[in-house]
Coordinates of C-alpha atoms in Angstrom, one line a residue:
Chain A
M1 CA 0.3 0.0 0.1
Y2 CA 2.9 2.3 1.2
G3 CA 4.7 1.7 -2.3
A4 CA 1.2 2.7 -4.5
T5 CA 0.7 5.9 -2.5
V6 CA 4.4 7.1 -3.3
D7 CA 3.8 5.9 -6.6
K8 CA 0.5 8.1 -7.3
V9 CA 2.1 10.9 -5.7
E10 CA 5.4 11.0 -8.4
T11 CA 2.4 10.5 -10.8
S12 CA 0.7 13.5 -9.9
H13 CA 3.9 15.8 -9.9
H14 CA 4.9 14.4 -12.8
D15 CA 1.6 15.1 -14.8
E16 CA 1.8 18.8 -13.0
E17 CA 4.9 19.1 -15.0
K18 CA 3.9 17.6 -18.0
L19 CA -0.1 20.0 -17.9
R20 CA 2.2 22.8 -17.6
E21 CA 4.0 21.9 -20.7
F22 CA 0.9 21.3 -22.1
E23 CA -0.9 24.5 -21.6
A24 CA 2.3 26.4 -22.7
R25 CA 2.2 24.2 -25.9
I26 CA -1.7 25.8 -26.1
A27 CA -0.4 29.5 -25.2
R28 CA 2.5 29.3 -28.1
G29 CA -0.7 28.3 -30.6
E30 CA 0.7 25.1 -31.0
K31 CA -1.6 22.2 -32.1
I32 CA -2.1 19.0 -29.9
E33 CA -1.9 16.3 -32.0
P34 CA -2.9 12.2 -31.6
G35 CA 0.2 11.2 -29.9
D36 CA 0.8 13.9 -27.9
W37 CA 0.3 14.3 -24.3
M38 CA -2.7 15.8 -23.1
P39 CA -5.1 15.7 -19.5
E40 CA -7.6 13.1 -19.6
E41 CA -10.1 16.2 -19.0
Y42 CA -9.0 17.4 -22.4
R43 CA -9.7 14.4 -24.2
K44 CA -13.2 13.7 -22.2
Q45 CA -14.0 17.3 -23.0
L46 CA -13.6 17.2 -26.7
I47 CA -14.8 13.8 -27.4
R48 CA -18.1 14.9 -25.7
M49 CA -18.2 17.9 -27.7
I50 CA -16.9 16.4 -31.1
S51 CA -19.8 13.4 -31.1
Q52 CA -22.3 16.2 -30.0
H53 CA -21.1 18.1 -33.1
A54 CA -21.2 15.1 -35.3
H55 CA -25.0 13.8 -34.1
S56 CA -25.6 17.4 -34.6
E57 CA -24.4 17.0 -38.5
V58 CA -26.3 13.8 -38.8
V59 CA -29.5 14.6 -36.9
G60 CA -29.2 17.7 -39.1
M61 CA -30.4 16.3 -42.5
L62 CA -33.9 15.4 -41.4
P63 CA -35.5 19.1 -40.9
E64 CA -34.6 19.4 -44.5
G65 CA -34.2 16.3 -46.1
A66 CA -38.1 16.5 -45.6
W67 CA -38.4 19.2 -48.6
I68 CA -36.1 17.4 -50.8
T69 CA -39.2 15.8 -52.7
R70 CA -40.7 19.0 -52.5
A71 CA -38.2 21.8 -53.9
P72 CA -39.7 24.2 -56.0
S73 CA -37.6 23.6 -58.8
L74 CA -35.2 21.4 -60.4
R75 CA -32.4 23.4 -59.5
R76 CA -33.4 24.1 -55.6
K77 CA -33.5 20.3 -55.7
M78 CA -30.5 19.6 -56.2
I79 CA -28.9 22.5 -54.3
L80 CA -30.9 20.8 -51.1
L81 CA -29.9 17.6 -52.4
A82 CA -26.3 18.3 -52.2
K83 CA -26.7 20.8 -48.8
V84 CA -27.9 17.5 -47.0
Q85 CA -25.2 15.2 -48.5
D86 CA -22.5 17.6 -47.1
E87 CA -23.8 17.3 -43.4
A88 CA -23.5 13.6 -43.8
G89 CA -20.2 14.3 -44.8
H90 CA -19.7 16.8 -41.7
G91 CA -20.5 14.3 -39.3
Q92 CA -17.8 11.4 -41.4
Y93 CA -15.7 14.3 -41.0
L94 CA -16.3 14.5 -37.3
Y95 CA -16.9 11.2 -36.1
H96 CA -13.4 10.9 -37.5
A97 CA -11.9 13.5 -35.2
A98 CA -13.3 11.9 -32.3
E99 CA -11.6 8.7 -33.1
T100 CA -8.1 9.9 -33.1
L101 CA -9.2 10.6 -29.5
G102 CA -10.3 7.0 -28.6
A103 CA -13.8 7.0 -29.5
T104 CA -15.0 4.5 -31.2
R105 CA -17.4 4.9 -34.2
E106 CA -19.6 2.0 -33.2
E107 CA -19.9 3.7 -29.6
M108 CA -21.0 6.7 -30.2
V109 CA -23.3 5.5 -33.0
E110 CA -24.8 3.5 -30.9
A111 CA -25.1 6.2 -28.3
L112 CA -27.1 8.6 -31.1
L113 CA -29.5 5.8 -31.8
S114 CA -30.3 4.9 -28.2
G115 CA -31.0 8.2 -27.4
R116 CA -28.3 8.7 -24.9
A117 CA -26.1 11.3 -26.8
K118 CA -27.2 14.8 -27.0
Y119 CA -27.0 17.0 -30.0
S120 CA -28.0 20.6 -30.9
S121 CA -31.7 21.4 -29.8
I122 CA -32.1 23.1 -33.5
F123 CA -32.7 20.2 -34.8
N124 CA -35.9 18.8 -32.9
Y125 CA -38.2 22.2 -34.8
P126 CA -40.4 21.4 -37.8
T127 CA -40.0 22.6 -41.4
L128 CA -43.6 23.6 -42.0
T129 CA -43.1 25.5 -45.7
W130 CA -40.0 26.2 -48.2
A131 CA -39.5 29.3 -46.2
D132 CA -37.5 27.3 -43.5
V133 CA -35.4 26.1 -46.0
G134 CA -34.5 29.3 -46.6
V135 CA -34.5 30.6 -43.0
I136 CA -32.2 27.0 -41.8
G137 CA -29.7 28.1 -44.3
Y138 CA -29.6 31.8 -43.4
L139 CA -29.8 31.6 -39.9
V140 CA -28.9 28.4 -38.3
D141 CA -26.3 27.6 -40.7
F142 CA -25.2 31.5 -40.0
A143 CA -25.0 31.0 -36.3
A144 CA -23.3 27.6 -36.8
I145 CA -20.4 29.4 -39.1
L146 CA -19.6 31.9 -36.6
N147 CA -19.1 28.7 -34.0
Q148 CA -17.4 26.6 -36.4
T149 CA -15.0 30.0 -37.5
M150 CA -14.2 29.8 -33.7
L151 CA -13.5 26.1 -33.4
A152 CA -11.5 25.8 -37.1
K153 CA -8.5 27.6 -34.2
S154 CA -9.1 24.9 -32.0
S155 CA -5.9 23.7 -30.0
Y156 CA -6.6 20.1 -31.1
G157 CA -5.6 19.6 -35.0
P158 CA -7.9 17.0 -36.0
Y159 CA -10.7 18.8 -34.8
S160 CA -9.5 22.2 -36.2
R161 CA -9.2 20.5 -39.6
A162 CA -12.4 18.7 -39.6
M163 CA -13.8 22.5 -38.7
V164 CA -11.7 24.2 -41.8
R165 CA -13.0 21.6 -44.5
I166 CA -16.5 22.1 -42.9
C167 CA -16.4 26.0 -42.7
A168 CA -15.4 26.3 -46.5
E169 CA -18.7 24.2 -46.9
E170 CA -21.0 26.0 -44.5
N171 CA -20.5 29.2 -46.7
F172 CA -22.6 27.6 -49.1
H173 CA -25.2 26.5 -47.0
K174 CA -25.8 29.9 -45.9
K175 CA -25.7 31.5 -49.1
Q176 CA -28.0 29.8 -50.4
G177 CA -30.7 30.1 -47.6
Q178 CA -29.8 33.6 -48.1
D179 CA -30.7 33.0 -51.8
I180 CA -33.9 31.6 -51.2
V181 CA -34.9 34.5 -47.9
I182 CA -34.0 37.3 -50.5
R183 CA -36.5 36.1 -53.2
M184 CA -39.1 35.2 -50.9
A185 CA -38.5 38.5 -49.3
Q186 CA -38.6 40.2 -52.6
G187 CA -41.8 38.0 -53.8
T188 CA -45.0 37.9 -53.4
P189 CA -47.2 39.3 -50.4
R190 CA -47.9 35.5 -49.8
Q191 CA -44.3 34.6 -50.1
R192 CA -43.3 37.5 -48.0
S193 CA -45.4 36.7 -45.2
M194 CA -44.5 33.1 -45.6
V195 CA -40.6 33.9 -44.8
Q196 CA -41.6 36.6 -42.1
D197 CA -43.8 33.5 -40.4
A198 CA -40.3 31.2 -41.0
I199 CA -38.2 33.8 -39.1
N200 CA -40.9 34.4 -36.4
R201 CA -40.6 30.4 -35.3
W202 CA -36.7 30.1 -36.0
W203 CA -35.4 33.5 -34.1
W204 CA -35.2 32.2 -31.0
P205 CA -34.7 28.5 -31.5
T206 CA -31.6 30.2 -33.3
L207 CA -30.2 32.2 -30.6
M208 CA -30.7 29.2 -28.4
M209 CA -28.5 27.4 -30.8
F210 CA -25.1 29.0 -29.1
G211 CA -26.3 27.4 -25.8
P212 CA -26.7 28.6 -22.6
H213 CA -25.7 31.8 -20.7
D214 CA -21.7 32.0 -19.7
S215 CA -23.1 31.8 -16.3
D216 CA -24.4 28.4 -16.6
S217 CA -22.1 26.9 -18.9
P218 CA -19.8 24.8 -16.7
N219 CA -17.4 23.6 -19.4
S220 CA -16.9 27.1 -21.0
A221 CA -13.9 28.3 -18.5
V222 CA -11.8 24.8 -19.3
L223 CA -12.4 24.6 -22.7
I224 CA -11.2 28.2 -23.5
R225 CA -8.2 27.9 -20.8
W226 CA -7.0 25.0 -23.1
G227 CA -8.1 26.7 -26.4
V228 CA -10.5 24.0 -27.5
K229 CA -13.1 27.2 -28.0
T230 CA -11.6 31.0 -28.2
K231 CA -15.3 32.6 -27.6
T232 CA -17.7 32.4 -24.9
N233 CA -21.7 31.2 -25.9
D234 CA -22.5 34.7 -25.4
E235 CA -20.1 36.3 -27.2
L236 CA -21.1 34.4 -29.9
R237 CA -24.6 35.2 -29.9
Q238 CA -24.0 38.4 -29.7
E239 CA -21.9 38.6 -33.0
F240 CA -24.5 36.7 -34.9
V241 CA -27.2 38.8 -33.6
N242 CA -25.1 42.5 -34.8
K243 CA -24.5 41.1 -37.8
I244 CA -27.9 39.4 -38.9
V245 CA -30.0 42.1 -37.7
P246 CA -29.3 44.9 -40.2
E247 CA -29.6 42.5 -42.7
L248 CA -32.9 41.3 -42.0
Q249 CA -33.9 44.9 -41.6
T250 CA -32.6 45.8 -45.1
L251 CA -34.9 42.7 -46.4
D252 CA -37.8 44.7 -44.1
L253 CA -38.2 41.3 -42.3
T254 CA -39.5 41.9 -38.8
I255 CA -37.6 40.3 -35.7
P256 CA -40.2 38.7 -33.3
D257 CA -38.2 40.4 -30.0
P258 CA -40.1 43.6 -28.9
D259 CA -37.4 44.5 -26.5
L260 CA -34.3 44.6 -29.5
K261 CA -32.7 47.9 -29.7
Y262 CA -29.5 49.1 -31.0
G263 CA -26.9 49.9 -28.0
P264 CA -25.3 53.3 -29.6
E265 CA -22.4 53.2 -26.4
S266 CA -21.9 49.6 -26.7
G267 CA -22.2 49.1 -30.8
D268 CA -24.3 45.7 -30.1
W269 CA -28.3 45.2 -30.9
Q270 CA -29.6 44.4 -27.6
F271 CA -31.8 41.3 -27.6
G272 CA -34.9 40.3 -24.9
E273 CA -34.3 37.3 -22.4
I274 CA -34.4 33.7 -24.2
D275 CA -37.0 31.6 -22.6
W276 CA -34.5 28.8 -21.2
E277 CA -37.2 26.7 -20.1
E278 CA -38.1 25.9 -23.5
F279 CA -34.5 25.4 -23.9
W280 CA -33.9 22.6 -21.3
R281 CA -37.1 21.2 -22.3
V282 CA -35.9 20.7 -26.1
V283 CA -32.3 19.3 -24.8
Q284 CA -34.1 17.0 -22.6
G285 CA -36.2 15.6 -25.0
R286 CA -39.2 17.3 -25.0
G287 CA -39.0 19.4 -28.1
P288 CA -41.6 19.4 -30.7
C289 CA -39.9 16.8 -32.7
N290 CA -37.2 14.7 -30.9
K291 CA -39.2 11.5 -31.0
E292 CA -40.0 11.9 -34.7
R293 CA -36.0 12.4 -35.2
M294 CA -34.7 9.9 -32.9
E295 CA -37.2 7.2 -34.8
A296 CA -36.1 8.4 -38.5
R297 CA -32.4 7.8 -37.3
Q298 CA -33.3 4.3 -36.4
K299 CA -35.7 3.4 -39.1
A300 CA -32.8 4.9 -41.3
H301 CA -30.2 2.6 -39.6
E302 CA -32.4 -0.4 -39.8
E303 CA -33.3 0.0 -43.3
G304 CA -29.5 0.6 -44.2
Q305 CA -29.1 -3.0 -42.8
W306 CA -29.2 -4.8 -46.1
V307 CA -26.8 -2.0 -47.1
R308 CA -23.9 -2.7 -44.8
E309 CA -24.6 -6.8 -45.0
A310 CA -24.1 -6.7 -48.9
M311 CA -21.0 -4.3 -48.6
A312 CA -19.6 -6.7 -46.1
A313 CA -20.3 -9.6 -48.0
Y314 CA -18.7 -8.1 -51.3
G315 CA -15.4 -7.4 -48.8
Q316 CA -15.2 -10.7 -48.2
R317 CA -15.5 -12.3 -51.4
Q318 CA -12.5 -9.7 -52.5
A319 CA -10.6 -10.7 -49.3
K320 CA -10.6 -14.5 -50.7
Chain B
M1 CA -17.6 -3.1 -26.2
T2 CA -16.2 -5.6 -28.7
D3 CA -15.1 -3.9 -31.7
T4 CA -16.7 -5.3 -34.6
Q5 CA -16.9 -2.3 -36.2
W6 CA -15.3 -1.9 -39.9
R7 CA -11.6 -1.6 -40.5
R8 CA -10.6 2.5 -40.8
Y9 CA -8.9 3.4 -43.8
Q10 CA -6.8 6.9 -43.6
V11 CA -8.0 8.9 -46.9
F12 CA -5.3 11.3 -48.4
V13 CA -6.2 13.6 -51.3
Q14 CA -4.1 15.1 -54.0
E15 CA -5.7 18.7 -55.0
K16 CA -4.4 19.4 -58.2
S17 CA -2.0 17.4 -60.4
G18 CA 1.8 18.2 -59.2
E19 CA 0.7 19.0 -55.6
P20 CA 1.6 16.2 -52.4
H21 CA -1.5 14.0 -51.7
Q22 CA -2.5 15.4 -48.0
D23 CA -4.3 13.7 -45.0
V24 CA -8.1 14.3 -44.8
G25 CA -9.8 12.3 -42.3
S26 CA -10.6 8.3 -42.5
V27 CA -13.4 6.1 -43.4
H28 CA -14.8 3.0 -42.6
A29 CA -15.2 0.3 -45.1
P30 CA -15.0 -3.6 -45.5
D31 CA -12.4 -3.8 -48.1
P32 CA -10.0 -1.6 -49.5
E33 CA -12.2 -0.7 -53.3
L34 CA -15.5 0.3 -51.3
A35 CA -13.0 2.6 -48.7
L36 CA -12.1 4.3 -51.9
F37 CA -15.8 5.1 -52.8
N38 CA -16.9 5.8 -49.5
A39 CA -14.2 8.4 -49.2
R40 CA -14.9 9.9 -52.6
D41 CA -18.3 10.3 -51.4
V42 CA -16.9 11.7 -48.2
F43 CA -14.3 13.6 -49.0
A44 CA -14.5 14.5 -52.5
R45 CA -18.1 16.4 -53.2
R46 CA -16.3 19.2 -54.6
P47 CA -13.9 19.9 -57.6
E48 CA -11.1 19.8 -55.4
C49 CA -9.4 16.2 -55.9
V50 CA -7.7 14.6 -58.6
S51 CA -6.2 11.3 -57.4
M52 CA -7.7 9.5 -53.8
W53 CA -5.3 7.2 -51.6
V54 CA -6.7 5.2 -49.0
V55 CA -4.4 3.1 -46.4
P56 CA -5.7 1.0 -43.8
A57 CA -4.7 3.2 -40.6
E58 CA -3.3 0.6 -38.6
A59 CA -0.9 0.0 -41.0
I60 CA 0.7 3.9 -40.6
F61 CA 3.2 4.5 -37.9
S62 CA 3.4 7.7 -36.3
K63 CA 5.3 9.9 -33.9
T64 CA 5.0 13.7 -33.1
A65 CA 7.6 15.7 -32.4
Q66 CA 7.0 15.4 -28.9
E67 CA 6.7 12.1 -28.7
L68 CA 10.1 12.0 -31.4
A69 CA 12.0 13.9 -28.7
Q70 CA 12.3 11.1 -26.3
W71 CA 12.0 8.5 -28.6
D72 CA 14.2 5.2 -28.4
P73 CA 13.8 3.1 -31.5
V74 CA 15.8 -0.1 -30.2
K75 CA 12.7 0.0 -27.5
E76 CA 10.1 -0.4 -30.4
P77 CA 8.5 -3.8 -31.0
Q78 CA 8.3 -3.3 -34.5
S79 CA 12.4 -3.0 -34.6
F80 CA 12.7 -6.8 -34.1
G81 CA 11.3 -9.5 -36.1
E82 CA 12.2 -10.7 -39.0
A83 CA 13.6 -7.9 -41.4
H84 CA 10.8 -7.1 -44.8
P85 CA 12.7 -4.8 -47.2
E86 CA 10.0 -2.9 -48.7
T87 CA 8.7 0.7 -49.8
Y88 CA 7.5 3.0 -47.6
V89 CA 5.3 6.5 -48.2
V90 CA 6.5 9.2 -45.6
T91 CA 4.2 12.1 -44.9
C92 CA 4.9 15.3 -42.5
K93 CA 2.7 17.8 -41.1
Q94 CA 5.4 20.9 -41.4
K95 CA 2.9 23.6 -40.2
Q96 CA 0.8 23.8 -36.7
G97 CA -2.4 24.6 -38.8
G98 CA -1.2 22.0 -41.6
T99 CA -2.2 18.3 -42.4
Q100 CA 0.2 15.6 -42.9
L101 CA 1.5 16.3 -46.5
Q102 CA 2.9 13.2 -49.0
A103 CA 7.3 13.3 -48.4
G104 CA 8.1 10.6 -50.8
M105 CA 9.4 7.2 -50.4
V106 CA 12.1 5.4 -48.5
E107 CA 13.5 2.1 -48.4
A108 CA 13.5 0.3 -44.9
A109 CA 13.3 -3.1 -43.2
N110 CA 10.6 -1.9 -40.9
P111 CA 8.6 1.2 -40.0
V112 CA 11.0 2.1 -36.7
E113 CA 13.7 2.2 -39.9
A114 CA 11.3 3.9 -42.4
M115 CA 10.4 6.9 -40.1
R116 CA 14.1 7.3 -39.0
S117 CA 15.1 7.4 -42.8
G118 CA 11.9 9.5 -43.5
I119 CA 13.1 12.1 -41.1
E120 CA 16.5 12.3 -42.0
K121 CA 16.0 12.7 -46.0
F122 CA 12.8 14.7 -45.9
G123 CA 13.0 16.5 -42.2
G124 CA 16.2 18.8 -43.9
K125 CA 15.8 22.2 -41.6
N126 CA 12.6 21.5 -40.7
P127 CA 11.9 18.7 -38.5
G128 CA 8.8 18.6 -39.2
L129 CA 5.7 18.6 -36.0
A130 CA 4.2 15.1 -36.9
W131 CA 5.8 12.2 -39.1
W132 CA 3.4 9.4 -40.7
V133 CA 5.2 6.2 -42.8
F134 CA 3.3 3.0 -44.3
P135 CA 4.0 0.3 -46.5
A136 CA 3.2 1.6 -50.2
R137 CA 2.4 -1.7 -51.3
L138 CA -0.9 -0.6 -48.6
V139 CA -2.3 2.2 -50.7
I140 CA -5.1 1.5 -52.5
Q141 CA -5.3 4.5 -55.4
S142 CA -7.4 6.1 -57.9
E143 CA -6.1 5.2 -61.4
P144 CA -5.9 7.9 -63.7
G145 CA -8.8 6.4 -65.7
D146 CA -11.5 6.5 -62.6
V147 CA -11.2 10.6 -63.1
E148 CA -13.8 10.7 -65.4
S149 CA -16.2 8.6 -63.0
M150 CA -15.1 9.3 -59.7
F151 CA -13.9 13.3 -59.6
N152 CA -15.4 14.9 -62.6
P153 CA -19.1 14.8 -62.0
A154 CA -18.2 17.4 -59.6
L155 CA -17.4 20.1 -62.0
D156 CA -21.0 20.0 -63.2
K157 CA -22.4 20.8 -59.7
P158 CA -20.7 24.8 -59.3
F159 CA -24.2 25.3 -57.3
R160 CA -21.9 23.4 -54.7
L161 CA -19.7 26.5 -54.4
S162 CA -20.7 29.7 -52.3
A163 CA -19.6 31.6 -55.5
D164 CA -22.2 30.8 -57.1
F165 CA -24.6 32.8 -55.2
H166 CA -24.5 36.4 -55.5
T167 CA -26.1 37.6 -52.4
V168 CA -23.5 40.0 -51.2
S169 CA -24.0 41.9 -54.6
A170 CA -27.8 41.5 -53.9
M171 CA -27.8 42.5 -50.2
R172 CA -25.7 46.0 -51.3
K173 CA -27.8 46.6 -54.4
I174 CA -31.3 46.2 -51.9
K175 CA -29.6 48.5 -49.2
S176 CA -28.6 50.8 -51.9
G177 CA -32.2 50.6 -53.2
E178 CA -30.8 50.0 -56.5
Q179 CA -32.3 46.7 -56.8
K180 CA -36.6 46.9 -56.6
P181 CA -38.1 43.7 -55.4
A182 CA -39.2 42.2 -58.6
Q183 CA -35.4 42.7 -59.9
A184 CA -34.4 39.9 -57.8
D185 CA -33.9 37.5 -61.0
E186 CA -30.2 38.0 -61.1
L187 CA -29.5 37.0 -57.9
S188 CA -28.4 33.6 -58.9
R189 CA -28.8 32.0 -62.1
S190 CA -32.5 31.0 -63.1
D191 CA -34.3 28.5 -61.4
D192 CA -35.1 27.1 -64.7
S193 CA -31.7 26.9 -66.3
C194 CA -30.5 23.9 -64.3
A195 CA -27.6 22.3 -66.7
I196 CA -27.7 18.9 -65.6

């Protein structure tokens, strides 16, 4: 027992030195690569964040995927199809990044299908009209870009590289959405009212996407210290509001927040309080579409079984 | 959990002819050929790939600069056993924000020796931030004849690029009052002019 205690003390002293060196590397702007020493907490936080991010991309295919068959023209159908394919690809980039930390694909897929895993609350809202496809691209993907541009500077090499690829593709997502919104905002009175209605429904869920206030975000401090994130949830949320409000105003669209006003001193658009009860309700699985999304994922997994079996059989035959 | 998942293949993409292949991530597949197809769908949806490699992930022997600083090659299990001289591919990450880039090839008896000679041959003034070596015989690559079917279809889908949408200039025109609602058509190519 005595020996074991001494060992432990020595190890922790050793780890403290390693931790100092690790934090110094991050302070110098170095990227951590698989194989490098990292604190267990860094690894755990990254796996948590990256796998949730991957699940969000995968579930994110569903709300918009519902409109592929109902797109208003062949060109719009092809654009939407390409966008949804990108989301599938982004999920793959991210699962890969989590695998470099020792998570297995199997565990992550199982966590999603069993409902244990969390994913972005935004995808638990329904897409009621074609205008929703425009507004998701314009607002939701724009919000995602701000978060992901920050994560592209993340201290973990594989995560940062996945994010660089994703950001380049997300720009297309945002612009195709903005393109739809501009057209509808300048269209017939009915198109205008459709796009306004979509903004009214998606505005608050989009602000919730950035996550809880900094004061209620227990992981933020350590993630910022270790360079995984460089901005807080509230900073990113404010950045989004400041950028999108003038654009929506240019399009003569209104924002469903009576408290929204420009603060000339701060230069910020100040917005009303977010309904955090709604946020936690959706995160905890009681949003409008949580059940539907999970069922759709499970169904897709089951119905893809024969494809996986066929591929496995082909692979076995090739190996002979 | 028992590992029943398909083998993982590391994927390398060459964006333009003459440039080095670079690491982009990995895919799972039951065999190398399907790994290549899967990698095409995941990593080459846009016209930015002219050649692709997949390599079984477990065949890659890797060392970061931090690992190399305390590396004792003699203690590596791969140094023991029978020597099988063959050609190894060497890749290196040179920049903090960068990824593994194809450096060249070396002849070696095992991965440890390949790592040592790879660093010696390609390290030069820049010692590199992380090195990978893997046997060239395990690389499965797209053939020049595959380019037409695997990568060229992306050329016909310009709408996958954000430059195909002129939203910035449209917003500027609306703001300046130049563009009235009915003139929104020039925003992107007309919805009807779909080239397929």
